[in-house]
PDB file of C-alpha atoms in Angstrom:
ATOM      1  CA  UNK U   1      61.137 -60.200  59.795  1.00 48.00           C
ATOM      2  CA  UNK U   2      58.975 -58.633  57.067  1.00 54.00           C
ATOM      3  CA  UNK U   3      55.646 -57.278  58.162  1.00 55.00           C
ATOM      4  CA  UNK U   4      52.601 -57.861  55.967  1.00 63.00           C
ATOM      5  CA  UNK U   5      50.228 -54.986  56.675  1.00 67.00           C
ATOM      6  CA  UNK U   6      47.374 -56.346  54.544  1.00 70.00           C
ATOM      7  CA  UNK U   7      47.126 -60.097  54.803  1.00 71.00           C
ATOM      8  CA  UNK U   8      45.249 -62.405  52.485  1.00 74.00           C
ATOM      9  CA  UNK U   9      42.774 -63.163  55.282  1.00 76.00           C
ATOM     10  CA  UNK U  10      42.034 -59.527  56.211  1.00 84.00           C
ATOM     11  CA  UNK U  11      38.546 -59.507  54.688  1.00 88.00           C
ATOM     12  CA  UNK U  12      37.619 -62.746  56.455  1.00 89.00           C
ATOM     13  CA  UNK U  13      38.997 -61.501  59.765  1.00 89.00           C
ATOM     14  CA  UNK U  14      37.106 -58.205  59.459  1.00 92.00           C
ATOM     15  CA  UNK U  15      33.809 -59.945  58.691  1.00 93.00           C
ATOM     16  CA  UNK U  16      34.231 -62.267  61.675  1.00 93.00           C
ATOM     17  CA  UNK U  17      35.083 -59.341  63.963  1.00 93.00           C
ATOM     18  CA  UNK U  18      32.009 -57.412  62.798  1.00 94.00           C
ATOM     19  CA  UNK U  19      29.882 -60.509  63.405  1.00 95.00           C
ATOM     20  CA  UNK U  20      31.156 -60.666  66.975  1.00 95.00           C
ATOM     21  CA  UNK U  21      30.309 -56.965  67.395  1.00 96.00           C
ATOM     22  CA  UNK U  22      26.707 -57.434  66.214  1.00 95.00           C
ATOM     23  CA  UNK U  23      25.998 -60.642  68.112  1.00 95.00           C
ATOM     24  CA  UNK U  24      27.640 -59.463  71.333  1.00 95.00           C
ATOM     25  CA  UNK U  25      25.768 -56.190  71.071  1.00 94.00           C
ATOM     26  CA  UNK U  26      22.493 -58.092  70.781  1.00 94.00           C
ATOM     27  CA  UNK U  27      23.131 -59.787  74.125  1.00 93.00           C
ATOM     28  CA  UNK U  28      24.298 -56.511  75.628  1.00 92.00           C
ATOM     29  CA  UNK U  29      21.205 -54.621  74.521  1.00 93.00           C
ATOM     30  CA  UNK U  30      19.006 -57.217  76.232  1.00 90.00           C
ATOM     31  CA  UNK U  31      20.953 -56.687  79.465  1.00 88.00           C
ATOM     32  CA  UNK U  32      20.828 -52.912  78.939  1.00 88.00           C
ATOM     33  CA  UNK U  33      17.040 -52.974  78.608  1.00 88.00           C
ATOM     34  CA  UNK U  34      16.862 -54.806  81.936  1.00 82.00           C
ATOM     35  CA  UNK U  35      19.141 -52.142  83.448  1.00 80.00           C
ATOM     36  CA  UNK U  36      21.809 -54.588  84.568  1.00 80.00           C
ATOM     37  CA  UNK U  37      25.298 -53.678  85.725  1.00 74.00           C
ATOM     38  CA  UNK U  38      26.921 -55.047  82.555  1.00 78.00           C
ATOM     39  CA  UNK U  39      25.246 -53.523  79.517  1.00 83.00           C
ATOM     40  CA  UNK U  40      25.773 -53.206  75.790  1.00 90.00           C
ATOM     41  CA  UNK U  41      29.259 -51.699  75.899  1.00 92.00           C
ATOM     42  CA  UNK U  42      30.630 -54.320  78.281  1.00 89.00           C
ATOM     43  CA  UNK U  43      29.234 -57.222  76.255  1.00 92.00           C
ATOM     44  CA  UNK U  44      30.444 -55.762  72.957  1.00 93.00           C
ATOM     45  CA  UNK U  45      33.959 -55.344  74.336  1.00 93.00           C
ATOM     46  CA  UNK U  46      33.964 -58.866  75.779  1.00 92.00           C
ATOM     47  CA  UNK U  47      32.722 -60.366  72.510  1.00 93.00           C
ATOM     48  CA  UNK U  48      35.095 -58.435  70.271  1.00 94.00           C
ATOM     49  CA  UNK U  49      38.013 -59.022  72.600  1.00 92.00           C
ATOM     50  CA  UNK U  50      37.376 -62.761  72.620  1.00 92.00           C
ATOM     51  CA  UNK U  51      37.014 -62.765  68.834  1.00 92.00           C
ATOM     52  CA  UNK U  52      40.231 -60.818  68.374  1.00 92.00           C
ATOM     53  CA  UNK U  53      42.165 -63.109  70.705  1.00 89.00           C
ATOM     54  CA  UNK U  54      40.885 -66.081  68.730  1.00 88.00           C
ATOM     55  CA  UNK U  55      41.758 -64.451  65.402  1.00 87.00           C
ATOM     56  CA  UNK U  56      45.258 -63.642  66.626  1.00 84.00           C
ATOM     57  CA  UNK U  57      45.629 -67.214  67.805  1.00 81.00           C
ATOM     58  CA  UNK U  58      44.463 -68.561  64.440  1.00 77.00           C
ATOM     59  CA  UNK U  59      46.078 -66.111  61.998  1.00 75.00           C
ATOM     60  CA  UNK U  60      48.526 -63.949  63.917  1.00 70.00           C
ATOM     61  CA  UNK U  61      51.541 -66.244  63.894  1.00 65.00           C
ATOM     62  CA  UNK U  62      51.472 -67.596  60.356  1.00 63.00           C
ATOM     63  CA  UNK U  63      54.624 -65.663  59.496  1.00 58.00           C
ATOM     64  CA  UNK U  64      56.679 -67.588  62.079  1.00 57.00           C
ATOM     65  CA  UNK U  65      55.459 -71.046  61.134  1.00 58.00           C
ATOM     66  CA  UNK U  66      57.941 -73.403  59.566  1.00 56.00           C
ATOM     67  CA  UNK U  67      59.309 -76.901  59.708  1.00 59.00           C
ATOM     68  CA  UNK U  68      60.758 -76.244  63.165  1.00 60.00           C
ATOM     69  CA  UNK U  69      57.866 -74.174  64.550  1.00 55.00           C
ATOM     70  CA  UNK U  70      54.474 -75.667  65.319  1.00 62.00           C
ATOM     71  CA  UNK U  71      51.802 -73.600  67.097  1.00 65.00           C
ATOM     72  CA  UNK U  72      48.571 -74.677  68.753  1.00 68.00           C
ATOM     73  CA  UNK U  73      45.791 -72.250  67.678  1.00 65.00           C
ATOM     74  CA  UNK U  74      43.646 -73.241  70.652  1.00 68.00           C
ATOM     75  CA  UNK U  75      46.275 -72.169  73.188  1.00 73.00           C
ATOM     76  CA  UNK U  76      45.238 -68.507  73.426  1.00 75.00           C
ATOM     77  CA  UNK U  77      41.544 -69.336  73.099  1.00 72.00           C
ATOM     78  CA  UNK U  78      41.758 -71.659  76.085  1.00 74.00           C
ATOM     79  CA  UNK U  79      43.027 -68.803  78.239  1.00 80.00           C
ATOM     80  CA  UNK U  80      39.932 -66.733  77.396  1.00 82.00           C
ATOM     81  CA  UNK U  81      37.705 -69.295  79.108  1.00 77.00           C
ATOM     82  CA  UNK U  82      39.758 -69.001  82.279  1.00 77.00           C
ATOM     83  CA  UNK U  83      40.214 -65.235  82.215  1.00 79.00           C
ATOM     84  CA  UNK U  84      36.590 -64.326  81.533  1.00 82.00           C
ATOM     85  CA  UNK U  85      35.597 -65.841  84.876  1.00 75.00           C
ATOM     86  CA  UNK U  86      37.264 -62.976  86.733  1.00 74.00           C
ATOM     87  CA  UNK U  87      35.265 -60.402  84.767  1.00 74.00           C
ATOM     88  CA  UNK U  88      32.027 -62.299  85.332  1.00 69.00           C
ATOM     89  CA  UNK U  89      32.672 -62.461  89.059  1.00 71.00           C
ATOM     90  CA  UNK U  90      32.790 -58.671  89.136  1.00 70.00           C
ATOM     91  CA  UNK U  91      29.073 -58.347  88.383  1.00 69.00           C
ATOM     92  CA  UNK U  92      27.997 -60.752  91.140  1.00 66.00           C
ATOM     93  CA  UNK U  93      27.300 -59.230  94.531  1.00 63.00           C
ATOM     94  CA  UNK U  94      25.484 -60.145  97.721  1.00 57.00           C
ATOM     95  CA  UNK U  95      22.978 -57.793  99.353  1.00 57.00           C
ATOM     96  CA  UNK U  96      20.845 -58.761 102.336  1.00 53.00           C
ATOM     97  CA  UNK U  97      21.886 -62.395 101.900  1.00 54.00           C
ATOM     98  CA  UNK U  98      20.548 -62.346  98.319  1.00 57.00           C
ATOM     99  CA  UNK U  99      22.929 -63.173  95.479  1.00 61.00           C
ATOM    100  CA  UNK U 100      22.441 -60.910  92.465  1.00 68.00           C
ATOM    101  CA  UNK U 101      24.013 -60.787  89.038  1.00 74.00           C
ATOM    102  CA  UNK U 102      24.392 -64.499  88.293  1.00 80.00           C
ATOM    103  CA  UNK U 103      22.500 -64.299  84.995  1.00 83.00           C
ATOM    104  CA  UNK U 104      24.448 -61.218  83.941  1.00 84.00           C
ATOM    105  CA  UNK U 105      27.714 -62.984  84.769  1.00 85.00           C
ATOM    106  CA  UNK U 106      26.559 -65.961  82.703  1.00 87.00           C
ATOM    107  CA  UNK U 107      25.657 -63.627  79.823  1.00 89.00           C
ATOM    108  CA  UNK U 108      29.214 -62.238  79.878  1.00 89.00           C
ATOM    109  CA  UNK U 109      30.524 -65.811  79.749  1.00 90.00           C
ATOM    110  CA  UNK U 110      28.216 -66.669  76.827  1.00 92.00           C
ATOM    111  CA  UNK U 111      29.256 -63.469  75.041  1.00 93.00           C
ATOM    112  CA  UNK U 112      32.899 -64.532  75.301  1.00 92.00           C
ATOM    113  CA  UNK U 113      31.955 -67.885  73.768  1.00 92.00           C
ATOM    114  CA  UNK U 114      30.052 -66.122  70.980  1.00 94.00           C
ATOM    115  CA  UNK U 115      33.086 -63.954  70.253  1.00 93.00           C
ATOM    116  CA  UNK U 116      35.362 -66.997  70.220  1.00 92.00           C
ATOM    117  CA  UNK U 117      33.008 -68.794  67.829  1.00 93.00           C
ATOM    118  CA  UNK U 118      33.045 -65.808  65.466  1.00 92.00           C
ATOM    119  CA  UNK U 119      36.812 -65.598  65.663  1.00 90.00           C
ATOM    120  CA  UNK U 120      37.087 -69.309  64.921  1.00 88.00           C
ATOM    121  CA  UNK U 121      35.036 -68.897  61.742  1.00 89.00           C
ATOM    122  CA  UNK U 122      31.709 -70.176  63.083  1.00 92.00           C
ATOM    123  CA  UNK U 123      29.395 -67.129  62.953  1.00 92.00           C
ATOM    124  CA  UNK U 124      26.293 -69.215  62.208  1.00 95.00           C
ATOM    125  CA  UNK U 125      26.609 -71.304  65.365  1.00 95.00           C
ATOM    126  CA  UNK U 126      27.342 -68.070  67.250  1.00 94.00           C
ATOM    127  CA  UNK U 127      24.104 -66.546  65.904  1.00 95.00           C
ATOM    128  CA  UNK U 128      22.150 -69.657  66.916  1.00 96.00           C
ATOM    129  CA  UNK U 129      23.635 -69.360  70.408  1.00 95.00           C
ATOM    130  CA  UNK U 130      22.467 -65.743  70.679  1.00 95.00           C
ATOM    131  CA  UNK U 131      18.977 -66.751  69.524  1.00 95.00           C
ATOM    132  CA  UNK U 132      18.837 -69.499  72.159  1.00 94.00           C
ATOM    133  CA  UNK U 133      20.111 -67.055  74.766  1.00 92.00           C
ATOM    134  CA  UNK U 134      17.305 -64.604  73.971  1.00 92.00           C
ATOM    135  CA  UNK U 135      14.777 -67.425  74.181  1.00 93.00           C
ATOM    136  CA  UNK U 136      16.155 -68.511  77.558  1.00 90.00           C
ATOM    137  CA  UNK U 137      15.988 -65.050  79.143  1.00 87.00           C
ATOM    138  CA  UNK U 138      12.578 -64.091  77.734  1.00 86.00           C
ATOM    139  CA  UNK U 139      10.089 -66.818  76.842  1.00 85.00           C
ATOM    140  CA  UNK U 140      11.652 -69.497  79.018  1.00 83.00           C
ATOM    141  CA  UNK U 141      11.915 -67.149  81.991  1.00 75.00           C
ATOM    142  CA  UNK U 142       8.232 -66.238  81.679  1.00 77.00           C
ATOM    143  CA  UNK U 143       7.341 -69.932  81.535  1.00 81.00           C
ATOM    144  CA  UNK U 144       9.401 -70.786  84.612  1.00 74.00           C
ATOM    145  CA  UNK U 145       7.731 -68.034  86.615  1.00 67.00           C
ATOM    146  CA  UNK U 146       4.359 -69.655  85.919  1.00 72.00           C
ATOM    147  CA  UNK U 147       5.421 -72.957  87.424  1.00 67.00           C
ATOM    148  CA  UNK U 148       4.027 -73.709  90.892  1.00 60.00           C
ATOM    149  CA  UNK U 149       6.537 -73.254  93.697  1.00 56.00           C
ATOM    150  CA  UNK U 150       6.749 -74.859  97.067  1.00 53.00           C
ATOM    151  CA  UNK U 151       7.448 -71.543  98.740  1.00 56.00           C
ATOM    152  CA  UNK U 152       7.258 -67.909  97.739  1.00 67.00           C
ATOM    153  CA  UNK U 153       8.979 -64.869  99.175  1.00 75.00           C
ATOM    154  CA  UNK U 154       7.928 -61.247  99.043  1.00 77.00           C
ATOM    155  CA  UNK U 155      10.305 -58.519 100.186  1.00 80.00           C
ATOM    156  CA  UNK U 156       8.987 -55.170 101.416  1.00 83.00           C
ATOM    157  CA  UNK U 157      10.540 -52.068 102.878  1.00 84.00           C
ATOM    158  CA  UNK U 158       8.190 -50.789 105.580  1.00 85.00           C
ATOM    159  CA  UNK U 159       8.484 -47.335 107.133  1.00 86.00           C
ATOM    160  CA  UNK U 160       6.636 -46.909 110.415  1.00 86.00           C
ATOM    161  CA  UNK U 161       6.637 -44.566 113.402  1.00 86.00           C
ATOM    162  CA  UNK U 162       8.940 -45.612 116.200  1.00 84.00           C
ATOM    163  CA  UNK U 163       7.280 -46.795 119.387  1.00 79.00           C
ATOM    164  CA  UNK U 164       3.713 -47.960 119.895  1.00 78.00           C
ATOM    165  CA  UNK U 165       4.385 -51.575 118.963  1.00 84.00           C
ATOM    166  CA  UNK U 166       3.929 -51.054 115.214  1.00 85.00           C
ATOM    167  CA  UNK U 167       6.406 -53.784 114.288  1.00 85.00           C
ATOM    168  CA  UNK U 168       4.537 -56.200 116.530  1.00 86.00           C
ATOM    169  CA  UNK U 169       1.293 -55.354 114.740  1.00 86.00           C
ATOM    170  CA  UNK U 170       2.991 -55.868 111.345  1.00 86.00           C
ATOM    171  CA  UNK U 171       4.207 -59.311 112.372  1.00 85.00           C
ATOM    172  CA  UNK U 172       0.746 -60.190 113.683  1.00 87.00           C
ATOM    173  CA  UNK U 173      -0.944 -59.160 110.418  1.00 85.00           C
ATOM    174  CA  UNK U 174       1.534 -61.206 108.402  1.00 84.00           C
ATOM    175  CA  UNK U 175       1.028 -64.242 110.633  1.00 84.00           C
ATOM    176  CA  UNK U 176      -2.765 -63.957 110.367  1.00 84.00           C
ATOM    177  CA  UNK U 177      -2.440 -64.038 106.581  1.00 81.00           C
ATOM    178  CA  UNK U 178      -0.258 -67.145 106.508  1.00 79.00           C
ATOM    179  CA  UNK U 179       3.179 -65.571 106.194  1.00 82.00           C
ATOM    180  CA  UNK U 180       6.433 -66.259 108.005  1.00 81.00           C
ATOM    181  CA  UNK U 181       8.500 -63.119 108.519  1.00 81.00           C
ATOM    182  CA  UNK U 182      12.248 -62.525 108.613  1.00 78.00           C
ATOM    183  CA  UNK U 183      13.692 -59.125 109.489  1.00 77.00           C
ATOM    184  CA  UNK U 184      16.649 -58.307 107.210  1.00 75.00           C
ATOM    185  CA  UNK U 185      17.671 -54.865 108.440  1.00 76.00           C
ATOM    186  CA  UNK U 186      16.375 -51.736 110.137  1.00 80.00           C
ATOM    187  CA  UNK U 187      17.320 -48.085 110.034  1.00 82.00           C
ATOM    188  CA  UNK U 188      16.066 -45.363 112.375  1.00 83.00           C
ATOM    189  CA  UNK U 189      15.866 -41.753 111.265  1.00 84.00           C
ATOM    190  CA  UNK U 190      14.552 -38.536 112.690  1.00 80.00           C
ATOM    191  CA  UNK U 191      11.827 -36.587 110.889  1.00 78.00           C
ATOM    192  CA  UNK U 192       9.775 -33.502 111.639  1.00 75.00           C
ATOM    193  CA  UNK U 193       7.007 -35.729 113.000  1.00 72.00           C
ATOM    194  CA  UNK U 194       9.365 -37.797 115.166  1.00 77.00           C
ATOM    195  CA  UNK U 195      11.461 -40.925 114.721  1.00 84.00           C
ATOM    196  CA  UNK U 196      10.664 -43.288 111.848  1.00 86.00           C
ATOM    197  CA  UNK U 197      12.008 -46.812 111.426  1.00 85.00           C
ATOM    198  CA  UNK U 198      12.698 -48.238 107.973  1.00 86.00           C
ATOM    199  CA  UNK U 199      12.673 -52.039 108.073  1.00 84.00           C
ATOM    200  CA  UNK U 200      13.291 -54.545 105.283  1.00 83.00           C
ATOM    201  CA  UNK U 201      11.157 -57.624 105.816  1.00 81.00           C
ATOM    202  CA  UNK U 202      10.984 -60.936 103.960  1.00 81.00           C
ATOM    203  CA  UNK U 203       7.544 -62.546 103.967  1.00 80.00           C
ATOM    204  CA  UNK U 204       7.406 -66.234 103.039  1.00 79.00           C
ATOM    205  CA  UNK U 205       4.305 -68.277 102.343  1.00 75.00           C
ATOM    206  CA  UNK U 206       3.714 -71.961 101.685  1.00 65.00           C
ATOM    207  CA  UNK U 207       2.263 -73.739  98.682  1.00 58.00           C
ATOM    208  CA  UNK U 208      -0.957 -71.737  98.670  1.00 58.00           C
ATOM    209  CA  UNK U 209      -0.438 -67.993  98.380  1.00 59.00           C
ATOM    210  CA  UNK U 210      -2.978 -66.022 100.438  1.00 55.00           C
ATOM    211  CA  UNK U 211      -5.678 -64.524  98.187  1.00 51.00           C
ATOM    212  CA  UNK U 212      -5.484 -61.031  99.673  1.00 59.00           C
ATOM    213  CA  UNK U 213      -2.488 -58.831  98.705  1.00 73.00           C
ATOM    214  CA  UNK U 214      -0.100 -58.501 101.621  1.00 77.00           C
ATOM    215  CA  UNK U 215       0.827 -54.974 100.568  1.00 77.00           C
ATOM    216  CA  UNK U 216      -2.688 -53.705 101.301  1.00 81.00           C
ATOM    217  CA  UNK U 217      -2.807 -55.362 104.719  1.00 82.00           C
ATOM    218  CA  UNK U 218       0.531 -53.855 105.722  1.00 83.00           C
ATOM    219  CA  UNK U 219      -0.521 -50.393 104.542  1.00 83.00           C
ATOM    220  CA  UNK U 220      -3.600 -50.554 106.767  1.00 83.00           C
ATOM    221  CA  UNK U 221      -1.621 -51.147 109.974  1.00 85.00           C
ATOM    222  CA  UNK U 222      -1.830 -48.127 112.261  1.00 85.00           C
ATOM    223  CA  UNK U 223       1.514 -46.333 112.401  1.00 84.00           C
ATOM    224  CA  UNK U 224       2.780 -47.560 109.023  1.00 86.00           C
ATOM    225  CA  UNK U 225       3.931 -44.602 106.937  1.00 84.00           C
ATOM    226  CA  UNK U 226       4.898 -46.297 103.695  1.00 83.00           C
ATOM    227  CA  UNK U 227       5.255 -49.804 102.233  1.00 84.00           C
ATOM    228  CA  UNK U 228       7.445 -50.423  99.186  1.00 81.00           C
ATOM    229  CA  UNK U 229       7.840 -53.716  97.322  1.00 77.00           C
ATOM    230  CA  UNK U 230      11.487 -54.584  96.629  1.00 70.00           C
ATOM    231  CA  UNK U 231      12.561 -55.681  93.168  1.00 60.00           C
ATOM    232  CA  UNK U 232      13.064 -59.443  93.251  1.00 56.00           C
ATOM    233  CA  UNK U 233      14.647 -59.766  89.821  1.00 57.00           C
ATOM    234  CA  UNK U 234      18.144 -60.796  90.908  1.00 54.00           C
ATOM    235  CA  UNK U 235      19.599 -61.828  87.562  1.00 62.00           C
TER     236      UNK U 235
END
């Protein structure tokens, strides 16, 4: 079997691979700016890998084609869709009963599709997909957050001195302000001033959010050392 080091389609293949690099990197940079677990490098590798698999599927076996050999170019590409799910699952994790990383996993999946589109010779539709992705995770996300919600949840980590019924006072303050409280976890540690409890609390309110900030009310409870708002961006 004679090897053809420089094929007639090399320029086309190179352009399509570079397109996958640029478009995948665009998605990756957006995730990088949001400091997600899968950043620019991961998305670039996923996009280029998908593009290369598709290019190999489309152009890599031309030298073995003949009257007795018929290949399906979509065969390898179809396996990418299945295989990328395992990589996407690696960025999803559960912490305190909260699922995080779903949007990042979806971005990896979209990046694979963008790479496949580039490899299949459809860089324009791949670019449109990236543009729609950026719209979905920026402007559309901001719009969705403005929509009224039936219920809202605020998560705080509260550090307070052990003993003296401080937790009871915290729960009472939350109840007086229209919040339901769920205790996620607690940790007790020893300091120079005595024992301090660190508790993660989920405060839920109904349709109407109380006008006064809950953070200020919690900080004013006697015995509370520190109150920290948890990041609720779980994408």
